[in-house]
Amino acid sequence: MASDQTFVDFIVDQIENAGEITAKKMFGEYALYSGEKLFGLICDNKLFIKPTQVGRAFIGDVVEAPPYPGAKPSFLIEEKVEDRTWLSELVRISVAELPLPKPKKKK
């Protein structure tokens, strides 16, 4: 089941205080970026954030699940998606810990 654009827009709006956030459509679902860094996914109208040590400590009681079959588990954020301040802080600290993407090789 693909995610709704309305839900994607809601999530991007909720985390607008975490910097420049963009959502890119991929295979009917969405990848979330802060600048160049991929930090999360929206799949089946659920928010998944890449796991980091600081994110785990910030969340406390973490729920992990794969965003799609065969994927590595990510933090599943359900109950706190309406808390704009909390969600923005989670994204901000998680993005700070994630590495920059590796440069693409030229053909």
A tleap script that builds the chain and sets N, CA, C and O, in Angstrom:
source leaprc.protein.ff14SB
mol = sequence {
  NMET ALA SER ASP GLN THR PHE VAL ASP PHE
  ILE VAL ASP GLN ILE GLU ASN ALA GLY GLU
  ILE THR ALA LYS LYS MET PHE GLY GLU TYR
  ALA LEU TYR SER GLY GLU LYS LEU PHE GLY
  LEU ILE CYS ASP ASN LYS LEU PHE ILE LYS
  PRO THR GLN VAL GLY ARG ALA PHE ILE GLY
  ASP VAL VAL GLU ALA PRO PRO TYR PRO GLY
  ALA LYS PRO SER PHE LEU ILE GLU GLU LYS
  VAL GLU ASP ARG THR TRP LEU SER GLU LEU
  VAL ARG ILE SER VAL ALA GLU LEU PRO LEU
  PRO LYS PRO LYS LYS LYS CLYS
}
set mol.1.N position { 0.848 -1.182 0.000 }
set mol.1.CA position { 0.000 0.000 0.000 }
set mol.1.C position { 0.893 1.244 0.000 }
set mol.1.O position { 1.795 1.368 0.828 }
set mol.2.N position { 0.642 2.131 -0.903 }
set mol.2.CA position { 1.430 3.351 -1.004 }
set mol.2.C position { 0.969 4.375 0.036 }
set mol.2.O position { -0.175 4.360 0.489 }
set mol.3.N position { 1.880 5.249 0.391 }
set mol.3.CA position { 1.564 6.299 1.357 }
set mol.3.C position { 0.818 7.442 0.682 }
set mol.3.O position { 0.993 7.699 -0.510 }
set mol.4.N position { -0.018 8.125 1.463 }
set mol.4.CA position { -0.784 9.274 0.963 }
set mol.4.C position { 0.085 10.525 0.984 }
set mol.4.O position { 0.866 10.740 1.911 }
set mol.5.N position { -0.061 11.342 -0.048 }
set mol.5.CA position { 0.668 12.611 -0.105 }
set mol.5.C position { 0.280 13.502 1.080 }
set mol.5.O position { 1.106 14.266 1.579 }
set mol.6.N position { -0.960 13.405 1.524 }
set mol.6.CA position { -1.424 14.195 2.664 }
set mol.6.C position { -0.626 13.858 3.920 }
set mol.6.O position { -0.231 14.756 4.663 }
set mol.7.N position { -0.389 12.569 4.161 }
set mol.7.CA position { 0.385 12.138 5.329 }
set mol.7.C position { 1.839 12.603 5.210 }
set mol.7.O position { 2.433 13.059 6.187 }
set mol.8.N position { 2.397 12.484 4.022 }
set mol.8.CA position { 3.780 12.918 3.790 }
set mol.8.C position { 3.914 14.410 4.068 }
set mol.8.O position { 4.843 14.837 4.754 }
set mol.9.N position { 2.991 15.198 3.536 }
set mol.9.CA position { 3.009 16.648 3.766 }
set mol.9.C position { 2.888 16.968 5.255 }
set mol.9.O position { 3.551 17.878 5.751 }
set mol.10.N position { 2.047 16.225 5.964 }
set mol.10.CA position { 1.874 16.417 7.405 }
set mol.10.C position { 3.195 16.168 8.138 }
set mol.10.O position { 3.593 16.969 8.984 }
set mol.11.N position { 3.868 15.072 7.823 }
set mol.11.CA position { 5.128 14.738 8.495 }
set mol.11.C position { 6.190 15.785 8.196 }
set mol.11.O position { 6.884 16.235 9.107 }
set mol.12.N position { 6.326 16.178 6.937 }
set mol.12.CA position { 7.327 17.193 6.572 }
set mol.12.C position { 7.036 18.497 7.311 }
set mol.12.O position { 7.957 19.169 7.775 }
set mol.13.N position { 5.765 18.852 7.419 }
set mol.13.CA position { 5.384 20.057 8.157 }
set mol.13.C position { 5.725 19.930 9.643 }
set mol.13.O position { 6.163 20.896 10.267 }
set mol.14.N position { 5.523 18.742 10.203 }
set mol.14.CA position { 5.797 18.522 11.628 }
set mol.14.C position { 7.283 18.690 11.960 }
set mol.14.O position { 7.626 19.126 13.058 }
set mol.15.N position { 8.162 18.345 11.018 }
set mol.15.CA position { 9.599 18.399 11.309 }
set mol.15.C position { 10.286 19.580 10.623 }
set mol.15.O position { 11.501 19.570 10.426 }
set mol.16.N position { 9.512 20.581 10.265 }
set mol.16.CA position { 10.092 21.745 9.589 }
set mol.16.C position { 11.108 22.484 10.458 }
set mol.16.O position { 11.961 23.195 9.928 }
set mol.17.N position { 11.035 22.332 11.767 }
set mol.17.CA position { 11.977 23.005 12.664 }
set mol.17.C position { 13.318 22.290 12.761 }
set mol.17.O position { 14.185 22.698 13.534 }
set mol.18.N position { 13.496 21.221 11.977 }
set mol.18.CA position { 14.748 20.464 12.008 }
set mol.18.C position { 15.655 20.812 10.837 }
set mol.18.O position { 16.660 20.135 10.618 }
set mol.19.N position { 15.328 21.842 10.089 }
set mol.19.CA position { 16.149 22.230 8.946 }
set mol.19.C position { 15.376 22.069 7.651 }
set mol.19.O position { 14.148 21.983 7.655 }
set mol.20.N position { 16.100 22.030 6.549 }
set mol.20.CA position { 15.474 21.882 5.233 }
set mol.20.C position { 15.153 20.405 5.000 }
set mol.20.O position { 16.053 19.600 4.758 }
set mol.21.N position { 13.892 20.061 5.073 }
set mol.21.CA position { 13.442 18.675 4.944 }
set mol.21.C position { 12.748 18.512 3.602 }
set mol.21.O position { 11.905 19.326 3.229 }
set mol.22.N position { 13.105 17.459 2.880 }
set mol.22.CA position { 12.436 17.148 1.621 }
set mol.22.C position { 12.010 15.688 1.619 }
set mol.22.O position { 12.626 14.843 2.269 }
set mol.23.N position { 10.946 15.409 0.877 }
set mol.23.CA position { 10.459 14.045 0.701 }
set mol.23.C position { 10.531 13.717 -0.787 }
set mol.23.O position { 10.026 14.466 -1.624 }
set mol.24.N position { 11.163 12.591 -1.104 }
set mol.24.CA position { 11.284 12.165 -2.498 }
set mol.24.C position { 10.544 10.846 -2.678 }
set mol.24.O position { 10.747 9.890 -1.929 }
set mol.25.N position { 9.687 10.819 -3.686 }
set mol.25.CA position { 8.893 9.625 -3.947 }
set mol.25.C position { 9.787 8.532 -4.528 }
set mol.25.O position { 10.557 8.759 -5.461 }
set mol.26.N position { 9.659 7.341 -3.947 }
set mol.26.CA position { 10.440 6.197 -4.408 }
set mol.26.C position { 9.576 4.941 -4.311 }
set mol.26.O position { 9.209 4.526 -3.212 }
set mol.27.N position { 9.254 4.346 -5.434 }
set mol.27.CA position { 8.517 3.087 -5.469 }
set mol.27.C position { 7.183 3.160 -4.731 }
set mol.27.O position { 6.784 2.197 -4.076 }
set mol.28.N position { 6.498 4.285 -4.830 }
set mol.28.CA position { 5.199 4.451 -4.185 }
set mol.28.C position { 5.281 4.879 -2.736 }
set mol.28.O position { 4.260 5.173 -2.115 }
set mol.29.N position { 6.487 4.918 -2.191 }
set mol.29.CA position { 6.704 5.366 -0.818 }
set mol.29.C position { 7.609 6.600 -0.865 }
set mol.29.O position { 7.884 7.118 -1.947 }
set mol.30.N position { 8.072 7.074 0.286 }
set mol.30.CA position { 8.830 8.318 0.320 }
set mol.30.C position { 10.081 8.193 1.176 }
set mol.30.O position { 10.067 7.577 2.242 }
set mol.31.N position { 11.168 8.793 0.684 }
set mol.31.CA position { 12.409 8.910 1.441 }
set mol.31.C position { 12.482 10.337 1.962 }
set mol.31.O position { 12.160 11.283 1.243 }
set mol.32.N position { 12.906 10.492 3.212 }
set mol.32.CA position { 13.013 11.805 3.845 }
set mol.32.C position { 14.478 12.205 3.945 }
set mol.32.O position { 15.321 11.434 4.403 }
set mol.33.N position { 14.762 13.428 3.508 }
set mol.33.CA position { 16.121 13.949 3.496 }
set mol.33.C position { 16.209 15.242 4.280 }
set mol.33.O position { 15.278 16.046 4.304 }
set mol.34.N position { 17.358 15.419 4.921 }
set mol.34.CA position { 17.741 16.706 5.493 }
set mol.34.C position { 19.013 17.086 4.749 }
set mol.34.O position { 20.078 16.520 4.999 }
set mol.35.N position { 18.902 18.039 3.840 }
set mol.35.CA position { 20.025 18.323 2.955 }
set mol.35.C position { 20.281 17.095 2.100 }
set mol.35.O position { 19.382 16.625 1.403 }
set mol.36.N position { 21.499 16.571 2.146 }
set mol.36.CA position { 21.872 15.386 1.371 }
set mol.36.C position { 21.641 14.080 2.137 }
set mol.36.O position { 21.687 12.998 1.551 }
set mol.37.N position { 21.394 14.180 3.436 }
set mol.37.CA position { 21.314 12.978 4.273 }
set mol.37.C position { 19.921 12.359 4.273 }
set mol.37.O position { 18.927 13.023 4.565 }
set mol.38.N position { 19.873 11.075 3.938 }
set mol.38.CA position { 18.644 10.297 4.045 }
set mol.38.C position { 18.506 9.896 5.512 }
set mol.38.O position { 19.368 9.201 6.049 }
set mol.39.N position { 17.426 10.332 6.164 }
set mol.39.CA position { 17.285 10.025 7.593 }
set mol.39.C position { 16.044 9.209 7.911 }
set mol.39.O position { 15.915 8.696 9.023 }
set mol.40.N position { 15.131 9.078 6.963 }
set mol.40.CA position { 13.918 8.337 7.277 }
set mol.40.C position { 13.136 7.948 6.044 }
set mol.40.O position { 13.439 8.356 4.923 }
set mol.41.N position { 12.117 7.144 6.292 }
set mol.41.CA position { 11.214 6.688 5.242 }
set mol.41.C position { 9.776 6.816 5.715 }
set mol.41.O position { 9.492 6.736 6.911 }
set mol.42.N position { 8.890 7.011 4.783 }
set mol.42.CA position { 7.460 6.910 5.053 }
set mol.42.C position { 6.951 5.768 4.188 }
set mol.42.O position { 6.976 5.846 2.959 }
set mol.43.N position { 6.495 4.720 4.832 }
set mol.43.CA position { 5.979 3.543 4.144 }
set mol.43.C position { 4.646 3.157 4.771 }
set mol.43.O position { 4.529 3.077 5.994 }
set mol.44.N position { 3.651 2.920 3.938 }
set mol.44.CA position { 2.306 2.556 4.422 }
set mol.44.C position { 1.793 3.557 5.454 }
set mol.44.O position { 1.178 3.172 6.449 }
set mol.45.N position { 2.050 4.843 5.212 }
set mol.45.CA position { 1.625 5.919 6.113 }
set mol.45.C position { 2.165 5.742 7.531 }
set mol.45.O position { 1.484 6.050 8.509 }
set mol.46.N position { 3.385 5.246 7.627 }
set mol.46.CA position { 4.086 5.126 8.909 }
set mol.46.C position { 5.451 5.779 8.751 }
set mol.46.O position { 6.072 5.702 7.691 }
set mol.47.N position { 5.913 6.429 9.830 }
set mol.47.CA position { 7.198 7.112 9.827 }
set mol.47.C position { 8.279 6.225 10.429 }
set mol.47.O position { 8.135 5.709 11.537 }
set mol.48.N position { 9.362 6.057 9.679 }
set mol.48.CA position { 10.518 5.285 10.120 }
set mol.48.C position { 11.742 6.196 10.082 }
set mol.48.O position { 11.991 6.868 9.081 }
set mol.49.N position { 12.503 6.216 11.176 }
set mol.49.CA position { 13.717 7.029 11.281 }
set mol.49.C position { 14.913 6.088 11.394 }
set mol.49.O position { 14.869 5.103 12.132 }
set mol.50.N position { 15.985 6.397 10.655 }
set mol.50.CA position { 17.190 5.565 10.735 }
set mol.50.C position { 17.687 5.515 12.176 }
set mol.50.O position { 17.711 6.537 12.862 }
set mol.51.N position { 18.079 4.338 12.633 }
set mol.51.CA position { 18.545 4.223 14.013 }
set mol.51.C position { 19.921 4.860 14.233 }
set mol.51.O position { 20.840 4.684 13.433 }
set mol.52.N position { 20.035 5.592 15.322 }
set mol.52.CA position { 21.302 6.165 15.779 }
set mol.52.C position { 21.359 5.995 17.298 }
set mol.52.O position { 20.335 5.772 17.944 }
set mol.53.N position { 22.557 6.102 17.857 }
set mol.53.CA position { 22.702 5.972 19.309 }
set mol.53.C position { 21.994 7.111 20.036 }
set mol.53.O position { 21.293 6.877 21.020 }
set mol.54.N position { 22.173 8.347 19.558 }
set mol.54.CA position { 21.535 9.478 20.230 }
set mol.54.C position { 20.022 9.424 20.063 }
set mol.54.O position { 19.285 9.812 20.969 }
set mol.55.N position { 19.557 8.950 18.924 }
set mol.55.CA position { 18.116 8.796 18.710 }
set mol.55.C position { 17.521 7.776 19.663 }
set mol.55.O position { 16.442 7.980 20.221 }
set mol.56.N position { 18.240 6.673 19.842 }
set mol.56.CA position { 17.783 5.614 20.768 }
set mol.56.C position { 17.695 6.155 22.190 }
set mol.56.O position { 16.723 5.892 22.899 }
set mol.57.N position { 18.702 6.906 22.603 }
set mol.57.CA position { 18.703 7.481 23.958 }
set mol.57.C position { 17.585 8.514 24.112 }
set mol.57.O position { 16.951 8.586 25.164 }
set mol.58.N position { 17.342 9.305 23.081 }
set mol.58.CA position { 16.308 10.335 23.131 }
set mol.58.C position { 14.909 9.715 23.217 }
set mol.58.O position { 14.062 10.178 23.980 }
set mol.59.N position { 14.681 8.671 22.429 }
set mol.59.CA position { 13.357 8.027 22.411 }
set mol.59.C position { 13.106 7.265 23.700 }
set mol.59.O position { 12.008 7.323 24.255 }
set mol.60.N position { 14.115 6.554 24.178 }
set mol.60.CA position { 13.938 5.761 25.396 }
set mol.60.C position { 13.390 4.391 25.074 }
set mol.60.O position { 14.161 3.465 24.818 }
set mol.61.N position { 12.089 4.238 25.081 }
set mol.61.CA position { 11.440 2.953 24.810 }
set mol.61.C position { 11.216 2.838 23.299 }
set mol.61.O position { 10.162 3.205 22.780 }
set mol.62.N position { 12.232 2.322 22.614 }
set mol.62.CA position { 12.242 2.291 21.150 }
set mol.62.C position { 11.413 1.133 20.603 }
set mol.62.O position { 11.466 0.013 21.113 }
set mol.63.N position { 10.653 1.425 19.562 }
set mol.63.CA position { 9.966 0.391 18.786 }
set mol.63.C position { 10.674 0.342 17.439 }
set mol.63.O position { 10.743 1.344 16.728 }
set mol.64.N position { 11.199 -0.830 17.093 }
set mol.64.CA position { 11.883 -0.979 15.813 }
set mol.64.C position { 11.103 -1.935 14.925 }
set mol.64.O position { 10.539 -2.926 15.387 }
set mol.65.N position { 11.087 -1.609 13.633 }
set mol.65.CA position { 10.414 -2.449 12.649 }
set mol.65.C position { 11.008 -2.146 11.278 }
set mol.65.O position { 11.473 -1.031 11.038 }
set mol.66.N position { 10.997 -3.127 10.378 }
set mol.66.CA position { 11.469 -2.834 9.019 }
set mol.66.C position { 10.395 -2.049 8.260 }
set mol.66.O position { 9.215 -2.390 8.343 }
set mol.67.N position { 10.784 -1.002 7.522 }
set mol.67.CA position { 9.797 -0.209 6.789 }
set mol.67.C position { 9.153 -0.976 5.635 }
set mol.67.O position { 8.037 -0.663 5.220 }
set mol.68.N position { 9.863 -1.984 5.119 }
set mol.68.CA position { 9.336 -2.829 4.044 }
set mol.68.C position { 10.012 -4.192 4.177 }
set mol.68.O position { 11.060 -4.290 4.815 }
set mol.69.N position { 9.445 -5.237 3.596 }
set mol.69.CA position { 10.019 -6.578 3.736 }
set mol.69.C position { 11.477 -6.628 3.263 }
set mol.69.O position { 11.806 -6.163 2.172 }
set mol.70.N position { 12.329 -7.194 4.100 }
set mol.70.CA position { 13.736 -7.339 3.773 }
set mol.70.C position { 14.604 -6.170 4.191 }
set mol.70.O position { 15.826 -6.240 4.062 }
set mol.71.N position { 14.005 -5.090 4.692 }
set mol.71.CA position { 14.763 -3.911 5.107 }
set mol.71.C position { 15.298 -4.094 6.526 }
set mol.71.O position { 14.765 -4.873 7.315 }
set mol.72.N position { 16.371 -3.351 6.829 }
set mol.72.CA position { 16.884 -3.328 8.197 }
set mol.72.C position { 15.874 -2.594 9.080 }
set mol.72.O position { 15.203 -1.671 8.617 }
set mol.73.N position { 15.762 -2.994 10.340 }
set mol.73.CA position { 14.825 -2.304 11.235 }
set mol.73.C position { 15.201 -0.834 11.432 }
set mol.73.O position { 16.379 -0.479 11.492 }
set mol.74.N position { 14.185 -0.001 11.529 }
set mol.74.CA position { 14.321 1.424 11.813 }
set mol.74.C position { 13.439 1.746 13.002 }
set mol.74.O position { 12.621 0.930 13.426 }
set mol.75.N position { 13.617 2.958 13.542 }
set mol.75.CA position { 12.739 3.394 14.626 }
set mol.75.C position { 11.369 3.687 14.030 }
set mol.75.O position { 11.250 4.513 13.124 }
set mol.76.N position { 10.345 3.022 14.527 }
set mol.76.CA position { 8.969 3.272 14.099 }
set mol.76.C position { 8.376 4.317 15.033 }
set mol.76.O position { 8.260 4.097 16.239 }
set mol.77.N position { 8.002 5.459 14.459 }
set mol.77.CA position { 7.458 6.567 15.245 }
set mol.77.C position { 5.969 6.665 14.944 }
set mol.77.O position { 5.576 7.019 13.833 }
set mol.78.N position { 5.143 6.351 15.936 }
set mol.78.CA position { 3.696 6.399 15.730 }
set mol.78.C position { 3.020 7.372 16.682 }
set mol.78.O position { 2.327 8.291 16.245 }
set mol.79.N position { 3.216 7.176 17.967 }
set mol.79.CA position { 2.482 7.964 18.956 }
set mol.79.C position { 2.933 9.422 19.034 }
set mol.79.O position { 2.153 10.286 19.437 }
set mol.80.N position { 4.172 9.705 18.657 }
set mol.80.CA position { 4.713 11.062 18.824 }
set mol.80.C position { 4.705 11.882 17.533 }
set mol.80.O position { 5.264 12.978 17.517 }
set mol.81.N position { 4.091 11.392 16.449 }
set mol.81.CA position { 4.115 12.157 15.194 }
set mol.81.C position { 3.387 13.486 15.313 }
set mol.81.O position { 3.635 14.393 14.519 }
set mol.82.N position { 2.504 13.621 16.276 }
set mol.82.CA position { 1.760 14.873 16.457 }
set mol.82.C position { 2.520 15.892 17.308 }
set mol.82.O position { 2.135 17.059 17.379 }
set mol.83.N position { 3.604 15.444 17.955 }
set mol.83.CA position { 4.401 16.327 18.811 }
set mol.83.C position { 5.524 16.952 17.981 }
set mol.83.O position { 6.613 16.389 17.867 }
set mol.84.N position { 5.246 18.108 17.411 }
set mol.84.CA position { 6.155 18.792 16.495 }
set mol.84.C position { 7.528 19.061 17.117 }
set mol.84.O position { 8.549 18.857 16.461 }
set mol.85.N position { 7.566 19.512 18.365 }
set mol.85.CA position { 8.829 19.835 19.026 }
set mol.85.C position { 9.663 18.579 19.229 }
set mol.85.O position { 10.853 18.569 18.913 }
set mol.86.N position { 9.056 17.525 19.748 }
set mol.86.CA position { 9.749 16.260 20.005 }
set mol.86.C position { 10.263 15.661 18.706 }
set mol.86.O position { 11.416 15.236 18.635 }
set mol.87.N position { 9.433 15.622 17.691 }
set mol.87.CA position { 9.799 15.016 16.412 }
set mol.87.C position { 10.925 15.798 15.730 }
set mol.87.O position { 11.849 15.205 15.174 }
set mol.88.N position { 10.842 17.119 15.775 }
set mol.88.CA position { 11.899 17.948 15.184 }
set mol.88.C position { 13.237 17.710 15.883 }
set mol.88.O position { 14.276 17.639 15.227 }
set mol.89.N position { 13.213 17.586 17.207 }
set mol.89.CA position { 14.445 17.342 17.958 }
set mol.89.C position { 15.011 15.961 17.625 }
set mol.89.O position { 16.223 15.821 17.459 }
set mol.90.N position { 14.166 14.947 17.525 }
set mol.90.CA position { 14.629 13.602 17.153 }
set mol.90.C position { 15.313 13.641 15.794 }
set mol.90.O position { 16.393 13.075 15.628 }
set mol.91.N position { 14.702 14.294 14.834 }
set mol.91.CA position { 15.288 14.373 13.495 }
set mol.91.C position { 16.597 15.154 13.541 }
set mol.91.O position { 17.581 14.736 12.933 }
set mol.92.N position { 16.625 16.259 14.239 }
set mol.92.CA position { 17.825 17.105 14.315 }
set mol.92.C position { 19.014 16.320 14.892 }
set mol.92.O position { 20.105 16.350 14.322 }
set mol.93.N position { 18.814 15.627 16.005 }
set mol.93.CA position { 19.930 14.911 16.627 }
set mol.93.C position { 20.309 13.659 15.836 }
set mol.93.O position { 21.478 13.274 15.811 }
set mol.94.N position { 19.342 13.030 15.199 }
set mol.94.CA position { 19.631 11.843 14.383 }
set mol.94.C position { 20.444 12.222 13.151 }
set mol.94.O position { 21.428 11.559 12.824 }
set mol.95.N position { 20.035 13.283 12.474 }
set mol.95.CA position { 20.741 13.746 11.275 }
set mol.95.C position { 22.171 14.132 11.616 }
set mol.95.O position { 23.086 13.871 10.835 }
set mol.96.N position { 22.374 14.754 12.775 }
set mol.96.CA position { 23.721 15.156 13.182 }
set mol.96.C position { 24.644 13.958 13.327 }
set mol.96.O position { 25.847 14.076 13.091 }
set mol.97.N position { 24.102 12.798 13.713 }
set mol.97.CA position { 24.930 11.601 13.905 }
set mol.97.C position { 25.132 10.815 12.611 }
set mol.97.O position { 26.102 10.067 12.497 }
set mol.98.N position { 24.247 10.966 11.647 }
set mol.98.CA position { 24.355 10.197 10.403 }
set mol.98.C position { 25.484 10.735 9.527 }
set mol.98.O position { 25.706 11.945 9.471 }
set mol.99.N position { 26.197 9.838 8.843 }
set mol.99.CA position { 27.278 10.286 7.968 }
set mol.99.C position { 26.728 10.873 6.665 }
set mol.99.O position { 25.594 10.597 6.273 }
set mol.100.N position { 27.546 11.678 6.011 }
set mol.100.CA position { 27.175 12.178 4.694 }
set mol.100.C position { 27.183 11.001 3.715 }
set mol.100.O position { 27.927 10.039 3.907 }
set mol.101.N position { 26.359 11.075 2.668 }
set mol.101.CA position { 26.374 9.973 1.700 }
set mol.101.C position { 27.723 9.893 0.991 }
set mol.101.O position { 28.410 10.898 0.813 }
set mol.102.N position { 28.085 8.674 0.591 }
set mol.102.CA position { 29.331 8.482 -0.123 }
set mol.102.C position { 29.210 9.107 -1.509 }
set mol.102.O position { 28.152 9.026 -2.134 }
set mol.103.N position { 30.278 9.727 -1.992 }
set mol.103.CA position { 30.221 10.315 -3.332 }
set mol.103.C position { 29.970 9.229 -4.384 }
set mol.103.O position { 30.490 8.117 -4.284 }
set mol.104.N position { 29.171 9.570 -5.383 }
set mol.104.CA position { 28.882 8.610 -6.440 }
set mol.104.C position { 30.066 8.540 -7.397 }
set mol.104.O position { 30.689 9.551 -7.717 }
set mol.105.N position { 30.363 7.308 -7.850 }
set mol.105.CA position { 31.459 7.115 -8.790 }
set mol.105.C position { 31.024 7.601 -10.179 }
set mol.105.O position { 29.890 7.384 -10.606 }
set mol.106.N position { 31.951 8.257 -10.860 }
set mol.106.CA position { 31.662 8.715 -12.215 }
set mol.106.C position { 31.837 7.552 -13.180 }
set mol.106.O position { 32.731 6.719 -13.028 }
set mol.107.N position { 30.957 7.519 -14.178 }
set mol.107.CA position { 31.022 6.424 -15.154 }
set mol.107.C position { 32.070 6.673 -16.204 }
set mol.107.O position { 32.254 5.850 -17.100 }
savepdb mol mol.pdb
quit
